[in-house]
mmCIF file of C-alpha atoms in Angstrom:
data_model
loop_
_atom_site.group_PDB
_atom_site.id
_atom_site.type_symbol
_atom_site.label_atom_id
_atom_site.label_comp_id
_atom_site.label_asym_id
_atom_site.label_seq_id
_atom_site.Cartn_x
_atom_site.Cartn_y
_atom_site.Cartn_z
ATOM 1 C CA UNK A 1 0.000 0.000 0.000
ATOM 2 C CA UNK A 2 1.528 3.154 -0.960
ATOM 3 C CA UNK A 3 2.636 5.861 1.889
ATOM 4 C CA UNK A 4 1.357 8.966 1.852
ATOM 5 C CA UNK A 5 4.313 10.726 0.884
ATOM 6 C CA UNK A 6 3.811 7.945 -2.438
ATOM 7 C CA UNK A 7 0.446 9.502 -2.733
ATOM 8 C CA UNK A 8 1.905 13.027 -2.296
ATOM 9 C CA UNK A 9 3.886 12.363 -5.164
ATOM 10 C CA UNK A 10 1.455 10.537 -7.849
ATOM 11 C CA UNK A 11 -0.558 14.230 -7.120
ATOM 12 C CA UNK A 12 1.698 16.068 -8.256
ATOM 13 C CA UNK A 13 2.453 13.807 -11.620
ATOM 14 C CA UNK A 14 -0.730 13.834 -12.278
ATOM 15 C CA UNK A 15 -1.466 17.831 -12.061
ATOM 16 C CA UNK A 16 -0.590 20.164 -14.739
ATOM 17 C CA UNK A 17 3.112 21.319 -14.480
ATOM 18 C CA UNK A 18 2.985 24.443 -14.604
ATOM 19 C CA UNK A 19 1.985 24.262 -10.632
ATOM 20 C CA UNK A 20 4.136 21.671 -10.314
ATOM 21 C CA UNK A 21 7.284 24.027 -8.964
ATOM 22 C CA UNK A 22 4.804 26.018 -6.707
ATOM 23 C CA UNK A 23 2.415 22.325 -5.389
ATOM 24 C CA UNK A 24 6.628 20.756 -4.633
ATOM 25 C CA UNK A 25 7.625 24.006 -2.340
ATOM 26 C CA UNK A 26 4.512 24.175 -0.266
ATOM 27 C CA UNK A 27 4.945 20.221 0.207
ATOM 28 C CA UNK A 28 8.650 21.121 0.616
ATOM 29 C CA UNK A 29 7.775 23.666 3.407
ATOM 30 C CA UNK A 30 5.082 21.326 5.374
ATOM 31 C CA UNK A 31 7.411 18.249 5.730
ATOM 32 C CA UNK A 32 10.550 20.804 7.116
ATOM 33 C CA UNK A 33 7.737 22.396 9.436
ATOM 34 C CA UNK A 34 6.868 18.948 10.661
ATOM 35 C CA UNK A 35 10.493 18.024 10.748
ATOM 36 C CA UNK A 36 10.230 15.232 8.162
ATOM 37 C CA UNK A 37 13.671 15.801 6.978
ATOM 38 C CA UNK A 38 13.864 12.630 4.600
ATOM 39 C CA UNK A 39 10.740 13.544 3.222
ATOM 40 C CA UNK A 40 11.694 16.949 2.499
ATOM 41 C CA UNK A 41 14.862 15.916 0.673
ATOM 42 C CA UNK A 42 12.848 13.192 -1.272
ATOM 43 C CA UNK A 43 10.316 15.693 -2.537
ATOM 44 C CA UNK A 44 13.235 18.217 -3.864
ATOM 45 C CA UNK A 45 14.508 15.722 -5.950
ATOM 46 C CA UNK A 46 11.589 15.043 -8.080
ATOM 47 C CA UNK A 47 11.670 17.328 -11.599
ATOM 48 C CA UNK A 48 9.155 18.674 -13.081
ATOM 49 C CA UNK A 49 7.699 17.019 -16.195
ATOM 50 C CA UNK A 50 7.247 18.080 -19.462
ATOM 51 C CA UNK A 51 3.831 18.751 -20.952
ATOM 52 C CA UNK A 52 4.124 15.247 -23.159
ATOM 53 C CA UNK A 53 5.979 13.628 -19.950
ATOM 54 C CA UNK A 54 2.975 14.455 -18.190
ATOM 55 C CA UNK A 55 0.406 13.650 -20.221
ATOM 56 C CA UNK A 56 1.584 10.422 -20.250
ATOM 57 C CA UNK A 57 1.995 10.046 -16.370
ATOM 58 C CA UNK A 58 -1.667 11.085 -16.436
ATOM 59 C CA UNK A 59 -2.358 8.029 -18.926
ATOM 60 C CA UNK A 60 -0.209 5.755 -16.578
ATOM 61 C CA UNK A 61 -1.845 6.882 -12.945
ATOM 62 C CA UNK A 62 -5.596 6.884 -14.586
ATOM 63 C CA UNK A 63 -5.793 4.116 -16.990
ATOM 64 C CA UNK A 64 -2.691 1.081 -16.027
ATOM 65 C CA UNK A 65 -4.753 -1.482 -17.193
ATOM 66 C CA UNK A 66 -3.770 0.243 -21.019
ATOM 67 C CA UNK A 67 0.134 0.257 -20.367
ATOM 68 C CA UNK A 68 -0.224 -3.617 -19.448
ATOM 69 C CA UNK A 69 -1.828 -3.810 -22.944
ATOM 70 C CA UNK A 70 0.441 -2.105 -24.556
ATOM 71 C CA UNK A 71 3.483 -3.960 -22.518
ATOM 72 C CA UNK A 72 1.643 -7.244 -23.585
ATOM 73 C CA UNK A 73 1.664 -6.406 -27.205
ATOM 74 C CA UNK A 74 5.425 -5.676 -26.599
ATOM 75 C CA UNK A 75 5.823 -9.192 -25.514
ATOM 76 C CA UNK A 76 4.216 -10.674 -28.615
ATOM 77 C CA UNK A 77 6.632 -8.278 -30.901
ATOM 78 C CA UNK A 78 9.883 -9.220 -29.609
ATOM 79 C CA UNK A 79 8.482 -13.517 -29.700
ATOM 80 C CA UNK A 80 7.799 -12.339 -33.422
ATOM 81 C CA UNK A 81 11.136 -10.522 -34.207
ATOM 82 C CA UNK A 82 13.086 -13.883 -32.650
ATOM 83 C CA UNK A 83 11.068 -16.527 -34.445
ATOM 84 C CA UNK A 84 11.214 -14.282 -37.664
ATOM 85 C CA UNK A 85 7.757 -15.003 -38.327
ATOM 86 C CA UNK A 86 6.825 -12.445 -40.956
ATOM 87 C CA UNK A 87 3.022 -12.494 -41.370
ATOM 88 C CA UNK A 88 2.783 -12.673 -37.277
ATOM 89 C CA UNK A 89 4.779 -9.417 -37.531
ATOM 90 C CA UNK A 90 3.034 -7.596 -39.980
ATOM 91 C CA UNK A 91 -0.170 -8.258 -37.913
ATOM 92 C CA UNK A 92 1.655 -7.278 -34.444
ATOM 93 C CA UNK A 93 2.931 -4.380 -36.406
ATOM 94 C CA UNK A 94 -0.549 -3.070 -37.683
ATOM 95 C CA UNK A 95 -2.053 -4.105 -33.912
ATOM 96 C CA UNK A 96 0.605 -1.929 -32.522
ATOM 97 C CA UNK A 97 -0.043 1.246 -34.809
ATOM 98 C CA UNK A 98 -3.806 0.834 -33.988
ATOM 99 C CA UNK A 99 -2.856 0.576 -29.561
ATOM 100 C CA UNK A 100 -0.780 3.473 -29.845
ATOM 101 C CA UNK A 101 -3.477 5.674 -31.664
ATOM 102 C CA UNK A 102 -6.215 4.352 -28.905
ATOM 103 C CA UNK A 103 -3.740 5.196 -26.011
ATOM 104 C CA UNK A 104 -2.588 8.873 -27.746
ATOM 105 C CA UNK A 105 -6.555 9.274 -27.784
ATOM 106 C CA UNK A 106 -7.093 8.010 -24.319
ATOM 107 C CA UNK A 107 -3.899 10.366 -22.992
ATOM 108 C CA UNK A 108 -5.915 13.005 -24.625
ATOM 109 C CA UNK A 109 -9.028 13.340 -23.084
ATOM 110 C CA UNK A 110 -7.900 12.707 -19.695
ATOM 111 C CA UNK A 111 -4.957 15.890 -20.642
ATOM 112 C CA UNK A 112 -7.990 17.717 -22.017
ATOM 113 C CA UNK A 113 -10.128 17.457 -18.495
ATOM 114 C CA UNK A 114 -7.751 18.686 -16.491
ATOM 115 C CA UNK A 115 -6.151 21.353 -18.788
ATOM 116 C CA UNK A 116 -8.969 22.238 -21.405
ATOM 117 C CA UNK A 117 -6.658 25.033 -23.566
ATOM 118 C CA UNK A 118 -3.577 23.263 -23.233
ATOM 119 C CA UNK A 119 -1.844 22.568 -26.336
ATOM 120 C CA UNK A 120 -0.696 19.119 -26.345
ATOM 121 C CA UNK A 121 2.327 17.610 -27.924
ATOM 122 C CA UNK A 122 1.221 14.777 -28.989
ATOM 123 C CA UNK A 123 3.500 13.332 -31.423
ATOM 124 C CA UNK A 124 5.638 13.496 -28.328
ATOM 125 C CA UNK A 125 2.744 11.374 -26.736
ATOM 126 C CA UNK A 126 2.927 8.954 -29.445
ATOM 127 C CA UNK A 127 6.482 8.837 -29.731
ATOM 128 C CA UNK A 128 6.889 8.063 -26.061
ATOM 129 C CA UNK A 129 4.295 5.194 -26.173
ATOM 130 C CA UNK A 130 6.341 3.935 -29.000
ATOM 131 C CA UNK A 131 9.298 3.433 -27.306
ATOM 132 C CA UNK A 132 7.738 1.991 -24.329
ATOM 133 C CA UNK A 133 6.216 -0.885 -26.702
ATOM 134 C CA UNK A 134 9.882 -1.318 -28.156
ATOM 135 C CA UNK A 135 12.293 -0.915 -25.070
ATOM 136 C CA UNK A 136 11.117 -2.714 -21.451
ATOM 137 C CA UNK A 137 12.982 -0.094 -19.207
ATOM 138 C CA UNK A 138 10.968 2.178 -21.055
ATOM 139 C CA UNK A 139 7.720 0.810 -20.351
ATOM 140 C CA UNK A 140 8.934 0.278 -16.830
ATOM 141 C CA UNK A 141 9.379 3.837 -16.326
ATOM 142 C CA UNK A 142 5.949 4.931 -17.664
ATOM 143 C CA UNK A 143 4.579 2.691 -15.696
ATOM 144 C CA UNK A 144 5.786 4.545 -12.561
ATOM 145 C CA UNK A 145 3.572 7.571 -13.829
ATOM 146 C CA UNK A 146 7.030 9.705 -13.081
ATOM 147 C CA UNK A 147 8.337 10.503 -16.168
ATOM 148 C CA UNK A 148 9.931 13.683 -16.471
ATOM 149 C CA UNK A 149 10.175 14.207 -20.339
ATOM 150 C CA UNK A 150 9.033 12.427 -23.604
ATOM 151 C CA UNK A 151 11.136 9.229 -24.726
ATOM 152 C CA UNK A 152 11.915 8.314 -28.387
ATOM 153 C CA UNK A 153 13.167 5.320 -29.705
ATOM 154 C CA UNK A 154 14.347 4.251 -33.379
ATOM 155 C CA UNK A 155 13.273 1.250 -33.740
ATOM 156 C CA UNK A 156 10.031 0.129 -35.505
ATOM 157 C CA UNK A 157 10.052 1.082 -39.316
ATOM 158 C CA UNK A 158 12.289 3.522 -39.164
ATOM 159 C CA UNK A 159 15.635 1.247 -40.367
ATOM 160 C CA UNK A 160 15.457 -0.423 -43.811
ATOM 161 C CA UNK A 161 14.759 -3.949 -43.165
ATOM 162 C CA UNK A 162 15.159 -7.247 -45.719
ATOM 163 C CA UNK A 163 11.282 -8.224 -46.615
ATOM 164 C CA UNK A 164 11.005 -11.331 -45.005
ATOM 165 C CA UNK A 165 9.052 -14.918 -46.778
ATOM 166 C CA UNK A 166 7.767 -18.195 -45.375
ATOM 167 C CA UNK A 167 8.495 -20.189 -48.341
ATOM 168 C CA UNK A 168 5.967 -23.281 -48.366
ATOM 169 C CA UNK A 169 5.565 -26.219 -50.910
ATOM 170 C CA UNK A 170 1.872 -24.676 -51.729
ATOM 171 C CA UNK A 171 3.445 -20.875 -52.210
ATOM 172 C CA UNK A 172 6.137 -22.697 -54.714
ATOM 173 C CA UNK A 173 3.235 -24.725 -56.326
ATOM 174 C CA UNK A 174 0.900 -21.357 -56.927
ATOM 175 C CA UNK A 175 3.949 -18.951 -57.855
ATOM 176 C CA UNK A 176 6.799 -20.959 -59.818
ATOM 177 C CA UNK A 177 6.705 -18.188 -62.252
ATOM 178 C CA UNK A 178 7.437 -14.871 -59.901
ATOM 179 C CA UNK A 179 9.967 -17.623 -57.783
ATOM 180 C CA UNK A 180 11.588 -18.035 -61.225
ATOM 181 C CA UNK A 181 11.825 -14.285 -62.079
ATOM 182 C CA UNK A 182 12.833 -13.964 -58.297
ATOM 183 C CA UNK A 183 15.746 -16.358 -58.602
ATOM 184 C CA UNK A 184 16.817 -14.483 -62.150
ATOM 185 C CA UNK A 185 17.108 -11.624 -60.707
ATOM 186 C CA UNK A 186 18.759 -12.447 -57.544
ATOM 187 C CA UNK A 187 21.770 -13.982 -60.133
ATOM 188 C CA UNK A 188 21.296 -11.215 -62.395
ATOM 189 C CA UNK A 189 21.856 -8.458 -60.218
ATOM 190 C CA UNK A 190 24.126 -9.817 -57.154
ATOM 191 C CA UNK A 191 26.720 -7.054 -57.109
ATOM 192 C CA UNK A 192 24.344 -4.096 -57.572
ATOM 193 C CA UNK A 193 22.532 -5.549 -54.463
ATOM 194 C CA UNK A 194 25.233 -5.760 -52.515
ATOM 195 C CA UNK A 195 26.071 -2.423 -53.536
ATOM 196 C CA UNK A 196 22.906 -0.994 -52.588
ATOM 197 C CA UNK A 197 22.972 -3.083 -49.102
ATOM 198 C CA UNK A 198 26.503 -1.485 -48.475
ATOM 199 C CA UNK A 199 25.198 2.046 -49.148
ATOM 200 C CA UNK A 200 22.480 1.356 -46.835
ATOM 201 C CA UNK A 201 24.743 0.300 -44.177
ATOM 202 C CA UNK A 202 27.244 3.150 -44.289
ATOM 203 C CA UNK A 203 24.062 5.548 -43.792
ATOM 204 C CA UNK A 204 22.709 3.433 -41.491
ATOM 205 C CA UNK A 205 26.088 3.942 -39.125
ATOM 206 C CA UNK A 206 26.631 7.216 -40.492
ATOM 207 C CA UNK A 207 23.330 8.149 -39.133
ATOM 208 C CA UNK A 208 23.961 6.694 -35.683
ATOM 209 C CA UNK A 209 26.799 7.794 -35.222
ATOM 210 C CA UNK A 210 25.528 11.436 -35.509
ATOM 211 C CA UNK A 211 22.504 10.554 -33.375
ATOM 212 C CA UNK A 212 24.419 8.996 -30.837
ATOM 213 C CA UNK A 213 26.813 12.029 -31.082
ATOM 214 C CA UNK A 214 23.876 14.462 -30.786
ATOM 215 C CA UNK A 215 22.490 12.183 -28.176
ATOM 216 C CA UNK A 216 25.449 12.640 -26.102
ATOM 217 C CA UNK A 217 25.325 16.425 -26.440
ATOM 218 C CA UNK A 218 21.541 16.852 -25.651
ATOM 219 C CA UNK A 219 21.998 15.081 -22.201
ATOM 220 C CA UNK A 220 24.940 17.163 -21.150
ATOM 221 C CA UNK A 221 22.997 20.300 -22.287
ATOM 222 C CA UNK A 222 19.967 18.476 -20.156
ATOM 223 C CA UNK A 223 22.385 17.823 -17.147
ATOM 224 C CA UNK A 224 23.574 21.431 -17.248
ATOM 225 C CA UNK A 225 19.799 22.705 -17.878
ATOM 226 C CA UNK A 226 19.203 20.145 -14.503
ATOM 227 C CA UNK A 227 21.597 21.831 -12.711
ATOM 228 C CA UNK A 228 20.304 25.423 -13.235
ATOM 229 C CA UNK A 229 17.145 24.550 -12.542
ATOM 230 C CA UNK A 230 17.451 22.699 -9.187
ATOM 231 C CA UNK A 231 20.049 25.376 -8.456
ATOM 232 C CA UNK A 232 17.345 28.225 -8.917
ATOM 233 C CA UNK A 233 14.810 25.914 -7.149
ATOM 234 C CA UNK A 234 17.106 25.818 -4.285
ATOM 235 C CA UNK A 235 17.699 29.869 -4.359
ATOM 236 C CA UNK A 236 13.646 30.441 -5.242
ATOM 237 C CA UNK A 237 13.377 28.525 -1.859
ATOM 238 C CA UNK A 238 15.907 29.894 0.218
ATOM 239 C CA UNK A 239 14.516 33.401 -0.857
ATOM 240 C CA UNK A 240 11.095 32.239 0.124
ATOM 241 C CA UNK A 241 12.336 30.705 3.945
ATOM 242 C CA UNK A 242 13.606 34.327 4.046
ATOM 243 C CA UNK A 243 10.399 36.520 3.240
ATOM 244 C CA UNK A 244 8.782 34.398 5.353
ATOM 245 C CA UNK A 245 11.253 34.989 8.037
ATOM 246 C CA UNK A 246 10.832 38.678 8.013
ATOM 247 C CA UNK A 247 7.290 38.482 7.655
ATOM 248 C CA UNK A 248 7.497 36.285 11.019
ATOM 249 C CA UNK A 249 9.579 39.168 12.348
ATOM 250 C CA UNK A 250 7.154 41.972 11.273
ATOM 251 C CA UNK A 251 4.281 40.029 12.737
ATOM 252 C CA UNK A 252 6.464 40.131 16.466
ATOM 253 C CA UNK A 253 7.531 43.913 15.784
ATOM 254 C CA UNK A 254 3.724 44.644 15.284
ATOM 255 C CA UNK A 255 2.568 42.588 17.578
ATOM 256 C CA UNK A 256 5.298 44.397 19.756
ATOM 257 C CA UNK A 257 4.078 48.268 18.313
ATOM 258 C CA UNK A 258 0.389 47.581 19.022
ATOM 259 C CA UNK A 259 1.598 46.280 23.106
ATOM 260 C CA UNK A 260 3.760 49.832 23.361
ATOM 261 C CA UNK A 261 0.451 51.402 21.867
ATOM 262 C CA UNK A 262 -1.758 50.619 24.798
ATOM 263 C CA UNK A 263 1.172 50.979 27.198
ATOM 264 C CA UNK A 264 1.588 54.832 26.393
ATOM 265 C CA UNK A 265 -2.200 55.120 26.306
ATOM 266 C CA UNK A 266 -2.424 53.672 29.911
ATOM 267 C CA UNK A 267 0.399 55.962 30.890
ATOM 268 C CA UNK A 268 -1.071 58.857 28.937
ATOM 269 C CA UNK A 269 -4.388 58.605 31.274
ATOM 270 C CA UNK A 270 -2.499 58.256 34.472
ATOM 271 C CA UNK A 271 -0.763 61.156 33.937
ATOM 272 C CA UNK A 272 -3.479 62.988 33.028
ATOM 273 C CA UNK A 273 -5.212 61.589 36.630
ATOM 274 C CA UNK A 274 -2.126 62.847 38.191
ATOM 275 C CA UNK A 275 -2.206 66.207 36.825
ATOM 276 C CA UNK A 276 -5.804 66.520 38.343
ATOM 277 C CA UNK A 277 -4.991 64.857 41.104
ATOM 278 C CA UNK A 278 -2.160 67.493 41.961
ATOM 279 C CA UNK A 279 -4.142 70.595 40.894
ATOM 280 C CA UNK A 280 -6.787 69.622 43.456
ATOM 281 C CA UNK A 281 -3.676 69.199 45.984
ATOM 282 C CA UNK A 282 -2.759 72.762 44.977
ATOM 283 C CA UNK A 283 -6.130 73.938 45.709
ATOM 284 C CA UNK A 284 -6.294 72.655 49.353
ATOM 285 C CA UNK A 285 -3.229 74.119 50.068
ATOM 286 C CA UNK A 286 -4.305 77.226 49.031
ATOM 287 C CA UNK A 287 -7.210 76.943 51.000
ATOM 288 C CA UNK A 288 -5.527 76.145 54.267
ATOM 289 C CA UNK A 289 -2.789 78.866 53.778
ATOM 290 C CA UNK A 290 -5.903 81.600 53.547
ATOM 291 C CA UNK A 291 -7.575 79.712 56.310
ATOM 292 C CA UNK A 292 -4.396 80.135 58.696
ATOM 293 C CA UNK A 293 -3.462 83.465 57.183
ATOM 294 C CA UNK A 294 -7.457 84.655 58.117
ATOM 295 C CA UNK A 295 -7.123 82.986 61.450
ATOM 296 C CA UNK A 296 -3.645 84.448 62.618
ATOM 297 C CA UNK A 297 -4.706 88.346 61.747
ATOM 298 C CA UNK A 298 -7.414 88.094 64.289
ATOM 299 C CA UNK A 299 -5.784 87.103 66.782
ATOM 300 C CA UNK A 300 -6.104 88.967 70.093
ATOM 301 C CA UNK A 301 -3.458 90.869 71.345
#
């Protein structure tokens, strides 16, 4: 059963990300108030998604029982590619086209009701699904609903390929004639072939290289990116720990201001009690020094 800092977590993969920095700082700030240190660490590690990344989180956390689909499907693919059974491929092939549409659909509406004028990337979407049918880690990581950007993969239809034939003793029977023309032109034309399959080749490594070379360049522009951003996270933080230090000091001075308030208004109405306290004093003794001054003049000789 998953804790709730587990649960804490598939919320915010599965809300929008652009409150994704703000929802990960308030979490941030609760489990430091409540002294959950480890949590606290834990949740400022997490990145935030990309729009396709979390679309497809969205598709993961709502609707698993489509990603098993689409990791069985996967299954029956890579039996197919082993046994080199052509006609099972081309079917497995056409399923998969028609499961990735269905899920880019399905990621869509549930993307749509949460985030209505959103635009959604969703060749990214597709792309991402893609891969996960072709590569197992990949599907392993969508399945965690924590992606934090699209995933491509080159696989499927994208490399020339040899066709492929199940040659049977019917197929001979109905087609000796194209078999014929086959075999002619398989002697006829061996070198040009080869030629062409060389060619092929050369692009084909030519092209990885460069991808692999680009590859290589895109993640340590992504690792620097990484580092900026967790690095202005962490300031964007601090900064806020500080405003809302001085905000906890202007609450005390205040607090403080109003208590010297009433203070000086007690001591302005004491004095004031004083004052007519004393001028009544004044009065008596004014009183008492005509009273004795009256008193002494008449006094008999």
């Amino acid at each position: 059963m998953p804790g709730a800092t587990d649960e804490l977590i598939q919320r915010l993969y599965e809300s929008p990300p652009e409150g994704f920095v703000a929802a990960r700082t308030a979490a941030i700030d609760d489990a430091r108030k409540a002294g959950d240190r480890a949590t606290a660490k834990r949740l400022a590690a997490l990145k935030k998604p990309t729009v396709a990344a979390w679309v497809v989180n969205l598709l993961a956390l709502r609707k698993p029982e489509l990603i098993e689909e689409l990791v069985e499907l996967s299954s029956s693919l890579r039996e197919a590619q082993r046994g080199l059974d052509g006609a099972a491929l081309r079917e497995l092939t056409n399923q998969r086209r028609q499961v990735v549409s269905a899920l880019v659909t399905a990621a869509s509406k549930l993307a749509r009701a949460e985030e209505p004028a959103l635009k959604l990337p969703l060749g990214e979407v597709e792309a991402t699904l893609t891969a996960a049918l072709a590569e197992p880690d990949i599907a392993a990581q969508v399945r965690t609903g924590r992606l934090i950007r699209a995933a491509t993969y080159a696989g499927f239809g994208e490399v020339p390929r040899p066709r492929l034939r199940l040659v049977t003793d019917e197929a001979l029977g109905e087609d000796d004639e194209s078999a014929a023309d086959d075999e002619a032109e398989v002697v006829e034309f061996p070198r040009e072939r080869a030629a062409v399959a060389e060619r092929r080749r050369r692009e084909f490594e030519q092209r990885r290289r460069d991808l692999r070379r680009e590859l290589t360049n895109a993640q340590a522009a992504e690792k620097r990116a990484d580092g900026q951003l967790e690095r202005a996270e962490a300031a964007e933080r601090d900064a806020g720990h500080v405003v809302e230090d001085l905000d906890a000091e202007l609450a005390e001075l205040e607090r403080r201001r109003t208590e010297a308030q009433a203070d000086v208004a007690r001591r302005k109405q004491a004095r004031r009690l004083a004052e007519r306290e004393a001028a009544a004093a004044r009065r008596q003794v004014g009183d008492v020094q005509a009273a004795l001054e009256d008193l002494e003049s008449d006094e008999p000789e």
